[in-house]
PDB file of C-alpha atoms in Angstrom:
ATOM      1  CA  MET P  21       3.134   4.597  23.163  1.00 83.00           C
ATOM      2  CA  LYS P  22       0.303   2.469  22.428  1.00 89.00           C
ATOM      3  CA  ASP P  23      -2.894   4.716  22.875  1.00 95.00           C
ATOM      4  CA  LEU P  24      -3.425   8.222  22.656  1.00 95.00           C
ATOM      5  CA  ILE P  25      -4.311   9.313  26.270  1.00 95.00           C
ATOM      6  CA  ASP P  26      -0.544   8.002  27.108  1.00 94.00           C
ATOM      7  CA  SER P  27       0.943  10.890  24.922  1.00 95.00           C
ATOM      8  CA  VAL P  28      -1.489  12.978  27.073  1.00 96.00           C
ATOM      9  CA  ASP P  29       1.682  14.271  29.398  1.00 96.00           C
ATOM     10  CA  LEU P  30       4.084  15.339  26.808  1.00 96.00           C
ATOM     11  CA  MET P  31       1.133  17.356  25.045  1.00 96.00           C
ATOM     12  CA  LEU P  32       0.897  19.142  27.700  1.00 97.00           C
ATOM     13  CA  SER P  33       4.225  19.722  28.730  1.00 97.00           C
ATOM     14  CA  PRO P  34       6.201  23.260  28.317  1.00 98.00           C
ATOM     15  CA  ASP P  35       9.313  21.738  26.515  1.00 97.00           C
ATOM     16  CA  PHE P  36       8.320  22.151  22.789  1.00 96.00           C
ATOM     17  CA  LYS P  37      10.116  18.592  21.998  1.00 96.00           C
ATOM     18  CA  ASP P  38       8.426  16.842  24.306  1.00 96.00           C
ATOM     19  CA  ARG P  39       5.541  18.201  22.619  1.00 97.00           C
ATOM     20  CA  MET P  40       6.490  17.515  19.230  1.00 97.00           C
ATOM     21  CA  LYS P  41       7.250  13.640  20.243  1.00 97.00           C
ATOM     22  CA  ALA P  42       3.869  13.616  21.552  1.00 97.00           C
ATOM     23  CA  GLU P  43       2.563  14.961  18.063  1.00 97.00           C
ATOM     24  CA  TYR P  44       4.649  12.270  16.534  1.00 97.00           C
ATOM     25  CA  TRP P  45       3.331   9.292  18.579  1.00 97.00           C
ATOM     26  CA  GLN P  46      -0.114  10.693  18.384  1.00 97.00           C
ATOM     27  CA  LEU P  47       0.282  10.572  14.562  1.00 98.00           C
ATOM     28  CA  HIS P  48       1.926   7.234  14.722  1.00 97.00           C
ATOM     29  CA  ILE P  49      -0.967   5.664  16.514  1.00 98.00           C
ATOM     30  CA  ARG P  50      -3.861   7.370  14.378  1.00 98.00           C
ATOM     31  CA  MET P  51      -1.779   5.832  11.227  1.00 98.00           C
ATOM     32  CA  ASN P  52      -1.592   2.405  12.490  1.00 98.00           C
ATOM     33  CA  ARG P  53      -5.289   2.435  13.106  1.00 97.00           C
ATOM     34  CA  LEU P  54      -6.123   3.490  10.266  1.00 98.00           C
ATOM     35  CA  PHE P  55      -3.505   1.052   8.008  1.00 98.00           C
ATOM     36  CA  ASP P  56      -5.579  -1.801  10.349  1.00 98.00           C
ATOM     37  CA  ILE P  57      -8.925  -0.530   8.764  1.00 98.00           C
ATOM     38  CA  LEU P  58      -7.359  -0.430   5.391  1.00 98.00           C
ATOM     39  CA  GLN P  59      -5.908  -4.084   5.351  1.00 98.00           C
ATOM     40  CA  ASN P  60      -9.155  -5.423   7.052  1.00 97.00           C
ATOM     41  CA  TRP P  61     -11.870  -3.281   5.060  1.00 98.00           C
ATOM     42  CA  ASP P  62     -13.663  -6.116   3.924  1.00 96.00           C
ATOM     43  CA  ASN P  63     -14.027  -7.705   7.270  1.00 97.00           C
ATOM     44  CA  LEU P  64     -14.604  -4.308   9.322  1.00 97.00           C
ATOM     45  CA  GLU P  65     -17.516  -4.702  12.248  1.00 96.00           C
ATOM     46  CA  PHE P  66     -18.653  -1.183  10.685  1.00 95.00           C
ATOM     47  CA  LYS P  67     -19.414   0.361   7.332  1.00 95.00           C
ATOM     48  CA  PRO P  68     -17.317   3.688   6.799  1.00 95.00           C
ATOM     49  CA  LYS P  69     -19.294   6.401   5.484  1.00 96.00           C
ATOM     50  CA  CYS P  70     -16.402   7.380   3.309  1.00 96.00           C
ATOM     51  CA  GLY P  71     -14.960   5.623   0.253  1.00 97.00           C
ATOM     52  CA  LYS P  72     -11.460   3.469   0.634  1.00 98.00           C
ATOM     53  CA  ASP P  73      -9.979   5.902  -1.701  1.00 98.00           C
ATOM     54  CA  THR P  74     -10.350   8.421   0.795  1.00 98.00           C
ATOM     55  CA  LEU P  75      -8.912   6.761   3.488  1.00 98.00           C
ATOM     56  CA  ASN P  76      -5.800   5.602   1.148  1.00 98.00           C
ATOM     57  CA  MET P  77      -5.148   9.276   0.447  1.00 99.00           C
ATOM     58  CA  GLN P  78      -5.582  10.247   3.995  1.00 99.00           C
ATOM     59  CA  TYR P  79      -2.783   7.588   4.925  1.00 99.00           C
ATOM     60  CA  HIS P  80      -0.714   8.882   2.340  1.00 99.00           C
ATOM     61  CA  TYR P  81      -0.775  12.467   3.594  1.00 99.00           C
ATOM     62  CA  MET P  82      -0.334  11.333   7.064  1.00 99.00           C
ATOM     63  CA  LYS P  83       2.553   9.619   5.685  1.00 99.00           C
ATOM     64  CA  LYS P  84       4.341  12.277   4.294  1.00 99.00           C
ATOM     65  CA  TYR P  85       3.191  14.551   7.377  1.00 99.00           C
ATOM     66  CA  LYS P  86       5.339  12.018   9.743  1.00 98.00           C
ATOM     67  CA  GLU P  87       8.084  12.387   7.317  1.00 98.00           C
ATOM     68  CA  ILE P  88       8.200  15.832   7.335  1.00 98.00           C
ATOM     69  CA  LEU P  89       7.931  15.591  11.441  1.00 98.00           C
ATOM     70  CA  ILE P  90      10.576  13.223  11.418  1.00 98.00           C
ATOM     71  CA  HIS P  91      12.924  15.749   9.394  1.00 98.00           C
ATOM     72  CA  ARG P  92      12.199  18.666  11.853  1.00 98.00           C
ATOM     73  CA  ALA P  93      13.129  16.553  14.558  1.00 98.00           C
ATOM     74  CA  LEU P  94      16.636  15.652  12.999  1.00 97.00           C
ATOM     75  CA  LEU P  95      17.083  19.679  12.545  1.00 98.00           C
ATOM     76  CA  GLU P  96      15.535  20.464  15.905  1.00 96.00           C
ATOM     77  CA  GLY P  97      17.421  17.912  17.590  1.00 96.00           C
ATOM     78  CA  VAL P  98      14.703  15.876  18.936  1.00 96.00           C
ATOM     79  CA  ASP P  99      14.657  12.370  19.826  1.00 95.00           C
ATOM     80  CA  LEU P 100      11.336  10.615  19.021  1.00 95.00           C
ATOM     81  CA  ASP P 101      12.222   7.040  20.008  1.00 87.00           C
ATOM     82  CA  GLY P 102      11.069   6.106  23.225  1.00 65.00           C
ATOM     83  CA  GLY P 103       6.888   5.987  22.403  1.00 57.00           C
ATOM     84  CA  GLU P 104       7.519   2.282  21.020  1.00 52.00           C
ATOM     85  CA  GLU P 105       6.200  -0.294  22.979  1.00 43.00           C
TER      86      GLU P 105
END
């Protein structure tokens, strides 16, 4: 999955496994975008209202959340692959 909109069908599915995949891929996409902002901090076309430290902390906790989702997916038998390009 490349964009958040690509996860809509999975998010609306009655199957919790599909919704978990959507949650995982939405987080993955958001983390990639935040990582890009952090990596290009000095060359951004906009000025963030919060500091880089705050965004670094957000990224850190998003990473922890992703680790928990991966662990839960293993326990629940949910295959999270298939969203990557």
